[in-house]
Short mmCIF file of C-alpha atoms in Angstrom, two decimals:
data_model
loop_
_atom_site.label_atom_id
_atom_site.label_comp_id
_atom_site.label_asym_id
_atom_site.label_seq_id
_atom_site.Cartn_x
_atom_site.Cartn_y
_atom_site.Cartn_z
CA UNK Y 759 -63.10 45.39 10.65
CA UNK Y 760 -66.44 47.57 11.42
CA UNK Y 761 -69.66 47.04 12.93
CA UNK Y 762 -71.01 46.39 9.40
CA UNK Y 763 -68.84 43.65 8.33
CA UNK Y 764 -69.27 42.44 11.57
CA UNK Y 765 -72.91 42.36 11.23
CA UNK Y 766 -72.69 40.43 8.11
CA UNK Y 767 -69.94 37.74 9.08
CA UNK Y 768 -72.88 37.10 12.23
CA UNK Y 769 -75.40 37.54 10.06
CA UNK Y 770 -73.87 34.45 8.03
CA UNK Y 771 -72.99 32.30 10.40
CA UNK Y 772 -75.67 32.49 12.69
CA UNK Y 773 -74.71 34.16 15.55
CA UNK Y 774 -76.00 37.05 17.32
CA UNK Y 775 -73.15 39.28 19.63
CA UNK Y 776 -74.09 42.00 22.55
CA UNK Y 777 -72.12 45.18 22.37
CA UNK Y 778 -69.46 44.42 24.48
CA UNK Y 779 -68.76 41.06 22.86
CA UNK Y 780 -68.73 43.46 19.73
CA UNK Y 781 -65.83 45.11 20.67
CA UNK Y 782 -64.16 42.28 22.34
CA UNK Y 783 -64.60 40.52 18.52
CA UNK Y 784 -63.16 44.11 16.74
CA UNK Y 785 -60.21 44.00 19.17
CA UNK Y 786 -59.35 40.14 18.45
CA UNK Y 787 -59.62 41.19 14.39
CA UNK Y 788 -57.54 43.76 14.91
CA UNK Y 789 -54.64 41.49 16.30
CA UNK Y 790 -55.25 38.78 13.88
CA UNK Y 791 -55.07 41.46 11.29
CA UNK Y 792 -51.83 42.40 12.53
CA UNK Y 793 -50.79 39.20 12.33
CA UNK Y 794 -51.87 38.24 8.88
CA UNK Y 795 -50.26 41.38 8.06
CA UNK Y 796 -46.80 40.31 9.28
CA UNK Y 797 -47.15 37.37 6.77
CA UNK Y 798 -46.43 39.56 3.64
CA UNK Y 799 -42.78 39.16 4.97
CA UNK Y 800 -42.97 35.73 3.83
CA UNK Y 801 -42.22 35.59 -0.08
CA UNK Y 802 -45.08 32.99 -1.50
CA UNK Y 803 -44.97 34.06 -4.76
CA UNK Y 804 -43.94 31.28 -6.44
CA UNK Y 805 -44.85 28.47 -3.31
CA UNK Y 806 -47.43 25.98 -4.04
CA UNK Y 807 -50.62 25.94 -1.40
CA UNK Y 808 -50.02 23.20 1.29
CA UNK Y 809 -53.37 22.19 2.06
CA UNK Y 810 -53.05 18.30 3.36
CA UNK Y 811 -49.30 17.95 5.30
CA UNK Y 812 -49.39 14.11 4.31
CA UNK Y 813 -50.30 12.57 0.92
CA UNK Y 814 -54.21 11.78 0.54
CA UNK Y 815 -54.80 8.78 -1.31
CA UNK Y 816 -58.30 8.16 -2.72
CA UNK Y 817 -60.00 5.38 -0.60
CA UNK Y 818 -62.08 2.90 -2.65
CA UNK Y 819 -64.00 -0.16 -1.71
CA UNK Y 820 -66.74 -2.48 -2.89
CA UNK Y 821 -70.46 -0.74 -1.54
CA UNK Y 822 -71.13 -3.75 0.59
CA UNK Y 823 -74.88 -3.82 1.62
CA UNK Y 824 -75.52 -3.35 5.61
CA UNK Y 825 -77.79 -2.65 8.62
CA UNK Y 826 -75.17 -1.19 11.42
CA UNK Y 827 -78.08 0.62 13.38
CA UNK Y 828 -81.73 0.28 13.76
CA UNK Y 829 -84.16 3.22 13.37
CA UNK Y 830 -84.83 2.89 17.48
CA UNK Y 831 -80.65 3.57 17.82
CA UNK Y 832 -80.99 5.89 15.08
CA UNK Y 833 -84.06 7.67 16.79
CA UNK Y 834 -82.76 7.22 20.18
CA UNK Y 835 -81.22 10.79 20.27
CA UNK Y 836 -83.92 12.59 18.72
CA UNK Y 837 -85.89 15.29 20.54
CA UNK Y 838 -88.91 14.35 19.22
CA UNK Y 839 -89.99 11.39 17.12
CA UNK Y 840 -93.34 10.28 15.79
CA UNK Y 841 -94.13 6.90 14.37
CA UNK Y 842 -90.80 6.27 13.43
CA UNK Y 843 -90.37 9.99 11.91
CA UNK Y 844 -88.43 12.66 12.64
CA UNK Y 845 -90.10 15.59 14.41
CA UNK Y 846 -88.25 18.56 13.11
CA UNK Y 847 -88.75 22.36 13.47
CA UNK Y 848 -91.33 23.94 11.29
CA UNK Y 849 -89.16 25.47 8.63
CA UNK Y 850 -92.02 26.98 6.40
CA UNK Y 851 -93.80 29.96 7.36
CA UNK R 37 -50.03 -0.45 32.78
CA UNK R 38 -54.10 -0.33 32.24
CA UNK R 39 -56.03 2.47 32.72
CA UNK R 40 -56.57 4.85 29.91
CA UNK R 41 -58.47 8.37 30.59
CA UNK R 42 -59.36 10.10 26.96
CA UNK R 43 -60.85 13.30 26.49
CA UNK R 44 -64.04 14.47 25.98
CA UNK R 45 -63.55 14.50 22.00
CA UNK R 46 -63.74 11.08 21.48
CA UNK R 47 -67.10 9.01 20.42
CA UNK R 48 -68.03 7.00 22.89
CA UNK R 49 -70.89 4.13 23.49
CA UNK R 50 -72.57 4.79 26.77
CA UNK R 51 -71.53 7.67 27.49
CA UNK R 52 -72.10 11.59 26.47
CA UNK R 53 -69.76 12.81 23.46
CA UNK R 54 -69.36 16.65 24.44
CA UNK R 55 -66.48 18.34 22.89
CA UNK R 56 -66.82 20.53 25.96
CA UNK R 57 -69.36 22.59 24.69
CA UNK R 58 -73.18 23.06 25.61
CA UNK R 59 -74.28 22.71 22.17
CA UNK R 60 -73.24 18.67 22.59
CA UNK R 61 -74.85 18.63 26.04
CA UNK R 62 -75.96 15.21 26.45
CA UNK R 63 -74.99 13.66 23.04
CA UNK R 64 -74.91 10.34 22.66
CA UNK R 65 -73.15 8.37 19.78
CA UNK R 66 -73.90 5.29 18.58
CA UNK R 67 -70.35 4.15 17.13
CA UNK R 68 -67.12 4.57 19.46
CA UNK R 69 -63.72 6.04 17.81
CA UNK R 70 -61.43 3.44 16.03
CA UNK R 71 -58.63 4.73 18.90
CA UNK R 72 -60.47 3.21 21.84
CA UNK R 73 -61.41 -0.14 19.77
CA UNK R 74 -58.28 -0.56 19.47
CA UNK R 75 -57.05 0.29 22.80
CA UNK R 76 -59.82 -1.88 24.78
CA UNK R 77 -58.46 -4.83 22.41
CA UNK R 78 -55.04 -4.04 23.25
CA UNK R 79 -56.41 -4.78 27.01
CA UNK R 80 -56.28 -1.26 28.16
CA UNK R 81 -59.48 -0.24 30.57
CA UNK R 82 -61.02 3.04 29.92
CA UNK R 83 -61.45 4.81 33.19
CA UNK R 84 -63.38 7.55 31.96
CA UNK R 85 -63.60 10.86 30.39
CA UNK R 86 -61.23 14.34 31.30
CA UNK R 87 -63.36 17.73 30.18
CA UNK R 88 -61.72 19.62 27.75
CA UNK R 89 -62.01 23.26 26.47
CA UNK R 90 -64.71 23.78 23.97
CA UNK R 91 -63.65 22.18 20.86
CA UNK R 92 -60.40 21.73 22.09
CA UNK R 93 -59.27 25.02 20.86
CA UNK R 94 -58.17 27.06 24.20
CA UNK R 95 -55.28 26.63 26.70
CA UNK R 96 -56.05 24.08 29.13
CA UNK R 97 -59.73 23.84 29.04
CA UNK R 98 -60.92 26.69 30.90
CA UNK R 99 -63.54 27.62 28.16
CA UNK R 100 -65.05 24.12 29.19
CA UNK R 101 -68.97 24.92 29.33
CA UNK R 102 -68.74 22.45 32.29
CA UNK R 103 -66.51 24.65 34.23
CA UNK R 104 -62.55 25.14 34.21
CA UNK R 105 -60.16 23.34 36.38
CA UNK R 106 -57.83 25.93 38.84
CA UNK R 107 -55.99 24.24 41.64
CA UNK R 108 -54.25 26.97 44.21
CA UNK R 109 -55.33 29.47 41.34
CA UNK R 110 -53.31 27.64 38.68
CA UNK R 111 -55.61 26.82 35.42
CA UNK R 112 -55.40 22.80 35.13
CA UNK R 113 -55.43 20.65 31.87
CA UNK R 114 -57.93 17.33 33.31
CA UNK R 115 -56.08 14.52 31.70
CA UNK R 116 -52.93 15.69 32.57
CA UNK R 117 -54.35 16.23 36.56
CA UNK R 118 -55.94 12.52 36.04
CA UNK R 119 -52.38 11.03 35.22
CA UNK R 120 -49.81 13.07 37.73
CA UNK R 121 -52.59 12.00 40.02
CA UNK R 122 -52.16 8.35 38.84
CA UNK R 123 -56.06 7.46 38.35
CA UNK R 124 -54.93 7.32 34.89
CA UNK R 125 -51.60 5.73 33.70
CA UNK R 126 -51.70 7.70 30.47
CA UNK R 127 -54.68 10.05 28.85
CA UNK R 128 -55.26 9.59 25.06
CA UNK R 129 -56.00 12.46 23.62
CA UNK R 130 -56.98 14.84 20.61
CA UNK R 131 -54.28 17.92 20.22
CA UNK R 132 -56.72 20.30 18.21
CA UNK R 133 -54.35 23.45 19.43
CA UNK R 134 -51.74 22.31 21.82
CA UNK R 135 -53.17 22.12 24.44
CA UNK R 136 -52.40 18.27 25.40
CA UNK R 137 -48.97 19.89 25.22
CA UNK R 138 -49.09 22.88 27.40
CA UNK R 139 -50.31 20.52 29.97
CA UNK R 140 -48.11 17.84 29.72
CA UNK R 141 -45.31 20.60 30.00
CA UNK R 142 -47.44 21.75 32.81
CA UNK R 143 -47.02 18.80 34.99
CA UNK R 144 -43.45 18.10 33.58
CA UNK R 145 -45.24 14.63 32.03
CA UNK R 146 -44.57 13.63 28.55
CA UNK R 147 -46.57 13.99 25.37
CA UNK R 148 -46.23 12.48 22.25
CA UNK R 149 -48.25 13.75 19.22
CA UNK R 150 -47.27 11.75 16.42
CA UNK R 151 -47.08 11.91 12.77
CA UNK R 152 -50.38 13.39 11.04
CA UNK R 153 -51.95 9.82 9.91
CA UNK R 154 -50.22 7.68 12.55
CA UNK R 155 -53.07 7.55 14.16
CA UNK R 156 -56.92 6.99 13.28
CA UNK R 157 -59.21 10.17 13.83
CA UNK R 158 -62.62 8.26 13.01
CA UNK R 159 -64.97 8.81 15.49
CA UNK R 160 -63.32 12.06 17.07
CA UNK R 161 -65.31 15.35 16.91
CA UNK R 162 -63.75 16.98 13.87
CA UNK R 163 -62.47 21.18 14.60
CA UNK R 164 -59.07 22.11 12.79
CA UNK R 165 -58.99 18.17 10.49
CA UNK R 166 -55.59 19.26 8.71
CA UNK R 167 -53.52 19.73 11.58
CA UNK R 168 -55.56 17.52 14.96
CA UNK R 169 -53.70 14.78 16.30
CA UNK R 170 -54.61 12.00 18.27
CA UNK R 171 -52.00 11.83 20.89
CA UNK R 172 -51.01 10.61 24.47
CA UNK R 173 -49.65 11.90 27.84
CA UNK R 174 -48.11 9.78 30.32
CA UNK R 175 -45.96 9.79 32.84
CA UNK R 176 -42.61 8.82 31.13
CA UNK R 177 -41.92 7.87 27.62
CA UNK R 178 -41.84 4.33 27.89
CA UNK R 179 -45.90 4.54 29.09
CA UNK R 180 -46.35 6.68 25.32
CA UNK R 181 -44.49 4.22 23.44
CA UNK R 182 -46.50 1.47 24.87
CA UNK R 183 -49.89 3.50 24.59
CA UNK R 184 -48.75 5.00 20.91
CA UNK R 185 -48.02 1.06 19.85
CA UNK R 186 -51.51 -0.06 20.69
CA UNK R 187 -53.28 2.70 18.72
CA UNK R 188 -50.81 3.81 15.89
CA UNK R 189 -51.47 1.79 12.44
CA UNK R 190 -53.72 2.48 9.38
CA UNK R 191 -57.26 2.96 9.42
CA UNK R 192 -59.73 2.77 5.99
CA UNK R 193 -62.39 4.65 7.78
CA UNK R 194 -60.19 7.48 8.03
CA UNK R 195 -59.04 8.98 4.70
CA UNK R 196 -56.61 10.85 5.92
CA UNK R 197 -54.83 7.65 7.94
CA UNK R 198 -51.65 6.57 6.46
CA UNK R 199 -51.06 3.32 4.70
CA UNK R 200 -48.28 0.81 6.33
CA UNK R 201 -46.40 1.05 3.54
CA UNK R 202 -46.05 4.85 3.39
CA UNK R 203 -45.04 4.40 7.45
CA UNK R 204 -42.67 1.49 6.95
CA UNK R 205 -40.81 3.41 4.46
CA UNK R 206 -41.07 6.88 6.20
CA UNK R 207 -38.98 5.06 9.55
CA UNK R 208 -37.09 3.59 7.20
CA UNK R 209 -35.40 6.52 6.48
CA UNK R 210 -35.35 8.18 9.38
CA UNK R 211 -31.57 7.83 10.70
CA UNK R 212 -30.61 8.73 14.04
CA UNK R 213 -28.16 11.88 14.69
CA UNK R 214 -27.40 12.33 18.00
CA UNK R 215 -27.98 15.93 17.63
CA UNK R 216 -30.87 18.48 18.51
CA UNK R 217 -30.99 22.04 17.37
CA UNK R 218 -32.74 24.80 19.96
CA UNK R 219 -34.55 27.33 17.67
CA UNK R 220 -33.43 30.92 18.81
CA UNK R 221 -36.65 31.88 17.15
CA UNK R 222 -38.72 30.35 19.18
CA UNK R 223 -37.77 31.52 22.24
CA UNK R 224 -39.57 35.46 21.77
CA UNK R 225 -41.65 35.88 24.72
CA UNK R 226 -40.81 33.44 27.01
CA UNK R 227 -40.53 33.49 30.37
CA UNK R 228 -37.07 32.98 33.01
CA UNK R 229 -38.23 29.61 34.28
CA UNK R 230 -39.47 28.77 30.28
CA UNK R 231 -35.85 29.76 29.52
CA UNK R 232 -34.49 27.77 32.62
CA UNK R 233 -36.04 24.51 31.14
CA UNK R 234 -34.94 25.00 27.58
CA UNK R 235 -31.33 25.51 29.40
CA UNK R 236 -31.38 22.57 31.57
CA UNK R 237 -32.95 19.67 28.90
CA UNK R 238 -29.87 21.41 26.35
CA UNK R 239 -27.44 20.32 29.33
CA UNK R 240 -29.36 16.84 29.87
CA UNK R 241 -29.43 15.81 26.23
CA UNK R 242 -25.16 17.29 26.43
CA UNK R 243 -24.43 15.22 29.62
CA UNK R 244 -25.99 12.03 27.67
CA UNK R 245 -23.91 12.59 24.28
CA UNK R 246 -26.54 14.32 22.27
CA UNK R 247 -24.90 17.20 20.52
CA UNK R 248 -26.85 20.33 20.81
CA UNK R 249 -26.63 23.63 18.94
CA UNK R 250 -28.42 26.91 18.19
CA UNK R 251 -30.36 27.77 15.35
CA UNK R 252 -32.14 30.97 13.93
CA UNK R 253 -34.42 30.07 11.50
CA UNK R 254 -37.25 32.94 11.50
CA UNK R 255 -39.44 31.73 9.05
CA UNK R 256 -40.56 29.11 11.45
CA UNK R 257 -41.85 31.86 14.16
CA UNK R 258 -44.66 32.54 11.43
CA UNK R 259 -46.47 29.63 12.16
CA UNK R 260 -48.74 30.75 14.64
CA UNK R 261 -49.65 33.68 13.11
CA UNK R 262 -50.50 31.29 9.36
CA UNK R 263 -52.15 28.40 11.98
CA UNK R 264 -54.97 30.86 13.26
CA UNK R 265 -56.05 31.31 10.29
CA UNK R 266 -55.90 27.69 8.89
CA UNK R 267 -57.53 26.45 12.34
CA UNK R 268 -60.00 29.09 12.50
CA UNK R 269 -60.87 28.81 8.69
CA UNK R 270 -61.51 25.15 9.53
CA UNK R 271 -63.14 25.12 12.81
CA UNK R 272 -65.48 27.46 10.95
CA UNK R 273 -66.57 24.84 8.36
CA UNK R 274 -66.52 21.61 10.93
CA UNK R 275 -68.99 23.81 13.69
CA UNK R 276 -71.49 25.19 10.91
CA UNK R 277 -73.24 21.58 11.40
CA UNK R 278 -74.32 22.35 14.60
CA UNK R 279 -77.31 24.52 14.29
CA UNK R 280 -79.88 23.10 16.67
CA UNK R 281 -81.75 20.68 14.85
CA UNK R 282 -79.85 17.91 13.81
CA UNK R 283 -77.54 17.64 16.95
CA UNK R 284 -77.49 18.42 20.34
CA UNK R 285 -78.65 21.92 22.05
CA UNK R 286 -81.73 23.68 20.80
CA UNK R 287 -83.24 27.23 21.82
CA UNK R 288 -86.62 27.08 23.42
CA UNK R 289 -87.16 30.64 21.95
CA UNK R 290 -88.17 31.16 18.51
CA UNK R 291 -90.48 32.05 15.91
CA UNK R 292 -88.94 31.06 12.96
CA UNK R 293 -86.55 29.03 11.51
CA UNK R 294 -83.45 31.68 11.24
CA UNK R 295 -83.78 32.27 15.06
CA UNK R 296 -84.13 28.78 15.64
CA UNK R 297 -80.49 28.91 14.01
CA UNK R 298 -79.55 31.96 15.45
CA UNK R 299 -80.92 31.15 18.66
CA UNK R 300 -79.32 28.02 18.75
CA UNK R 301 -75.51 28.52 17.94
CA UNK R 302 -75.46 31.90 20.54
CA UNK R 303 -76.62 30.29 23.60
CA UNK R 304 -74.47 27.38 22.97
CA UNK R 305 -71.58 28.40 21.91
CA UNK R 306 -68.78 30.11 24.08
CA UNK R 307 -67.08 33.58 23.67
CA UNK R 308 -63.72 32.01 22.13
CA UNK R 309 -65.46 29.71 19.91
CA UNK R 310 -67.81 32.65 19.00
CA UNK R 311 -65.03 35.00 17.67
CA UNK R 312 -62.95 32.13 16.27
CA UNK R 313 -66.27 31.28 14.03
CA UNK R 314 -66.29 34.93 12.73
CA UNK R 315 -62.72 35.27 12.15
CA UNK R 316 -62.44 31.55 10.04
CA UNK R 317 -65.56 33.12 8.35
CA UNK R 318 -64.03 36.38 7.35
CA UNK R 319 -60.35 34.59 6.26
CA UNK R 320 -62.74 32.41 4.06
CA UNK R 321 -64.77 35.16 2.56
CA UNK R 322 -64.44 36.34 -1.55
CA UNK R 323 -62.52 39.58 0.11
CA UNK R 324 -59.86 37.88 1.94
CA UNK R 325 -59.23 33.89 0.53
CA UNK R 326 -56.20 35.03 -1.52
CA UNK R 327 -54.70 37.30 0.65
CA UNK R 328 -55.32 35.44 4.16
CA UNK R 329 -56.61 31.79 3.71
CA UNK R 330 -54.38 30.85 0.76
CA UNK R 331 -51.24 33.11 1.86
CA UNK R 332 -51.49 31.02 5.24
CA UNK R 333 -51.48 27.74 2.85
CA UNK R 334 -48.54 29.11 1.09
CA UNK R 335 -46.71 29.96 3.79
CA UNK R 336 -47.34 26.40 5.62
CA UNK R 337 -45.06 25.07 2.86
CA UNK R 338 -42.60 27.47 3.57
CA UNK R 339 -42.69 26.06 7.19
CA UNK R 340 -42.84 22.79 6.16
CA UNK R 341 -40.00 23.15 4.08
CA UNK R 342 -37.86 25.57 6.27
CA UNK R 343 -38.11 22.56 9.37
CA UNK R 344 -37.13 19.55 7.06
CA UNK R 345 -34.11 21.54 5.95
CA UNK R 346 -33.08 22.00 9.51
CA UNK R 347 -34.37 18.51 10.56
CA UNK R 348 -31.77 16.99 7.74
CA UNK R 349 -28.83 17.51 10.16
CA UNK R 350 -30.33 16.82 13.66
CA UNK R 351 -33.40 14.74 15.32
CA UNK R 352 -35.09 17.43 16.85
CA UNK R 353 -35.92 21.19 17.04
CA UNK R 354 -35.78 22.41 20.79
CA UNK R 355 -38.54 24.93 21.59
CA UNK R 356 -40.77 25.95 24.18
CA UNK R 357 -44.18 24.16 24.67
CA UNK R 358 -45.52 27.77 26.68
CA UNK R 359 -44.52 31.37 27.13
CA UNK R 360 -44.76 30.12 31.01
CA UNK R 361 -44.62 27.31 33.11
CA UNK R 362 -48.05 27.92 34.64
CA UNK R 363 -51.37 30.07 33.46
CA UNK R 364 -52.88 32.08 36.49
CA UNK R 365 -56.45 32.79 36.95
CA UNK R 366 -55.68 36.29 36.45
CA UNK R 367 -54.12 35.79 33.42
CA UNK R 368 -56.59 33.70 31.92
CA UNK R 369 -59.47 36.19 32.92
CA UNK R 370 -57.53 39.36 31.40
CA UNK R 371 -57.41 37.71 27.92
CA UNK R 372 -59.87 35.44 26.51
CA UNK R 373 -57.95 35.49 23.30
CA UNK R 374 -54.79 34.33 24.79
CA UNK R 375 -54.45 30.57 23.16
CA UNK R 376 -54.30 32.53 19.95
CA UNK R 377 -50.90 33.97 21.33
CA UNK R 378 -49.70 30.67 22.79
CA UNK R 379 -50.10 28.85 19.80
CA UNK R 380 -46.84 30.67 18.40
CA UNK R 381 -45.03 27.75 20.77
CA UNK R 382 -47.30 24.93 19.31
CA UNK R 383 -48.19 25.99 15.73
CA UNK R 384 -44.94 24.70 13.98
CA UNK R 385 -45.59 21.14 14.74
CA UNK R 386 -49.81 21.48 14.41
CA UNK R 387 -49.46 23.28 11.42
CA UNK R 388 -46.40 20.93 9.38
CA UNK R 389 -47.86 17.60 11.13
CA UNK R 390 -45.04 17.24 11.94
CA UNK R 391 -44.20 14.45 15.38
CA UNK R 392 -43.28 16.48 18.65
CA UNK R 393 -42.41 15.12 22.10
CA UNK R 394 -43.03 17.37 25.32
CA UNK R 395 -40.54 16.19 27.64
CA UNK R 396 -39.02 18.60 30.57
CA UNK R 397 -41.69 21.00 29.94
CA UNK R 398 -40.23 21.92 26.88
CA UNK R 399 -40.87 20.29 23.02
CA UNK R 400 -38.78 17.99 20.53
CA UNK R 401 -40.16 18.11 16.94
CA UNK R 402 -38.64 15.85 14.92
CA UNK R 403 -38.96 14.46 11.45
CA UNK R 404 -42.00 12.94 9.88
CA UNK R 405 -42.02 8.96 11.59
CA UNK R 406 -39.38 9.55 13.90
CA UNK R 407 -40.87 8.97 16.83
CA UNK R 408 -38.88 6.23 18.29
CA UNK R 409 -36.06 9.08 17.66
CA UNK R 410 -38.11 11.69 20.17
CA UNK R 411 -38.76 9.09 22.96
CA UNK R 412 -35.14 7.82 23.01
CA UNK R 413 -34.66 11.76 23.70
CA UNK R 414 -37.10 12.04 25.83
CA UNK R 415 -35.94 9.42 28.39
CA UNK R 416 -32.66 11.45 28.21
CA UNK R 417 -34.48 14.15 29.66
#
């Protein structure tokens, strides 16, 4: 881990770090890195990936027609609203 | 017994929904979580909310953007403090990292996270989905068999909630042993007293016939190490919805839409949180998914696979819940990253889904269903 690839993972997710919190990030790598290291003891050549640790069974139902909330509950939490719209932040320049 | 406190990660009508963080300041949902339908019709009363550590992913909640909890300079888990205190006969809870456990172990109370998909997670704010838990801390076991009753059973809202049928025939093979196994392993890095409770439930569970041995089985002490990453990898995807429009906090400085983003997610979001983003991020990335994110899967297996082979002679794997009994101020201030090293204690039974009873300070993991098993132990304790 650098300041460049940390510039880039921020950069992607959105997040903007001071200096210090730079080096506070490059030090946490660096353990995890240690750590992800110390799996390669682990032979997973021929292991399957585990991704759910319980059976996922496809749920399917009829699409039943409803109204659980109105567009005032809907709109109740919204910053700004305007006629029954959604205020948003301008996203075009 | 009545009065239920549940953490801050649960949907709730009427109240805020915060997750502990300042980017849900002031939230508001308009559906509650199955869990607390269910309790309220079970007759339980909700007293109210106990803060938790952003996202649920530190020690005891002292990344809480509300504040942390120290009592004589002692870091405090809030539902836990709500139920010793008894303003809250039990606290229903989401176990996102362990941290549910440490403080049960904490307080010497009890803690029972069951089975992954015992227990409905719709309407709980979503950070590590593969491994969270909904799960309870009382003051004795009977109290989380009565709580764990009134919320356990499947859910169609919740894909990843277990059908009856799968449970009914997962408890009916579970057989009882009468034997626990203490994982050598498991102890690196723990502390006298840590060791003194691991010593003194061994000579409870002896006293009341349970047969207990040692085991080595180093494949398990991995699992921290291979949860970080899955956790991180997956807090990463669940937090990238926040970004200051569609929920919660929003900058007041911006010019355009990327620091609107930007702006957003870094005033909001805590230090921990922060660097646990970046590192799911980079374990996700087209440099690193086969060597970190899918070596971690891989190795879950091997886990998985390692405990039920041990689990097929005994009901439970003894092992410590914490390095130590208590987290000082001091300690919790020289390392932010610290719940990345505690989760070595808490990992095998987050990251296997795997049911685990804290009980004497210390945990019981025990096979998939068994946790009738675990609370009869528990109560030996």
């Amino acid at each position: 881990m650098d300041r460049e690839v940390l510039r880039r993972l921020c950069l992607l997710n959105q997040l903007s770090l001071t200096d210090t919190q730079k080096d506070d990030v490059i030090s946490f790598f660096a353990d995890r890195d240690a750590d992800t290291a110390a799996l390669d003891a682990i032979d997973t050549e021929h292991v399957e990936r585990m991704v759910h640790v319980m059976p996922i069974l496809t749920v399917v139902r009829e699409d039943v027609v409803s109204q659980p909330f109105s567009r005032e509950d809907l709109q109740a939490g919204a910053p700004e609203t305007d006629e029954g719209y959604w205020c948003v932040p301008r996203v075009l320049e | 017994m009545n009065k239920i406190v549940i953490d801050d990660m649960f949907l709730t009508v009427g109240t805020p929904t915060t997750a502990g963080s300042k980017m849900l300041e002031g939230y508001n949902s308009l559906f509650e979580a199955e869990v607390l339908t269910r309790l309220n019709a079970a007759g339980y009363t909700i007293t109210g909310k106990a803060k938790v550590g952003e996202f649920g992913v530190d020690l005891l909640g002292e990344t809480s953007y509300f504040g942390a909890d120290y009592e004589k300079d002692t870091l405090q888990y809030p539902a836990a403090v709500q139920v010793k205190s008894g303003e809250a006969e039990a606290a229903v809870v989401l176990d996102v990292n362990g941290a549910p456990r440490r403080g049960a172990a904490q307080n010497n109370l009890v803690a029972l996270k069951p089975t992954y998909g015992m227990v409905s997670r719709y309407g709980t704010i979503p950070v590590a989905c593969s491994g969270e838990t909904v799960s309870v801390v009382a003051a004795n076991a009977a109290d989380c068999r009565e709580v764990f009753a009134a919320m356990a059973g499947h859910d169609a809202k919740d894909g990843t909630s277990l059908p009856e049928s799968m449970v009914d025939a997962g408890k009916a093979a579970v057989t009882k042993k009468n034997k626990v196994a203490v994982l050598s392993s498991m102890l690196k890095g723990t502390s006298e007293e840590v060791q003194a409770q691991i010593a003194a439930v061994s000579e409870n569970l002896a006293k009341n016939g349970v047969e207990v041995v040692t085991v080595d089985a180093e494949t398990i002490a991995y699992a921290g190490a291979a949860w970080n990453i899955l956790m991180s990898a997956e807090l990463c995807n669940n937090v990238s919805r926040y970004d200051g429009v569609k929920y919660g906090y929003r900058t007041k400085t911006y010019t355009n839409i990327d620091e609107l983003y930007t702006n957003s997610r870094t005033e909001a979001f805590g230090e921990l949180l922060k660097s646990a983003i970046l590192f799911g991020s980079e374990t996700l990335s087209t440099e690193n998914y086969q060597k970190v994110y899918d070596k971690a899967l891989r190795v879950r297996r091997v886990i998985s696979e390692a405990m039920k082979a041990l689990l097929a002679d005994c009901d439970a794997l003894l092992m410590p819940a914490a390095s130590v009994t208590a987290y000082s101020k001091a300690m919790v201030e020289a390392d932010k990253y610290l719940p990345y090293k505690e989760n070595f204690y808490t990992a095998p039974a987050s990251i296997t889904g795997l049911p685990v009873v804290v009980a004497g300070g210390v945990q019981l993991v025990g096979n998939a269903f068994s946790e009738d098993v675990l609370l009869d132990l528990a109560e030996l304790v």
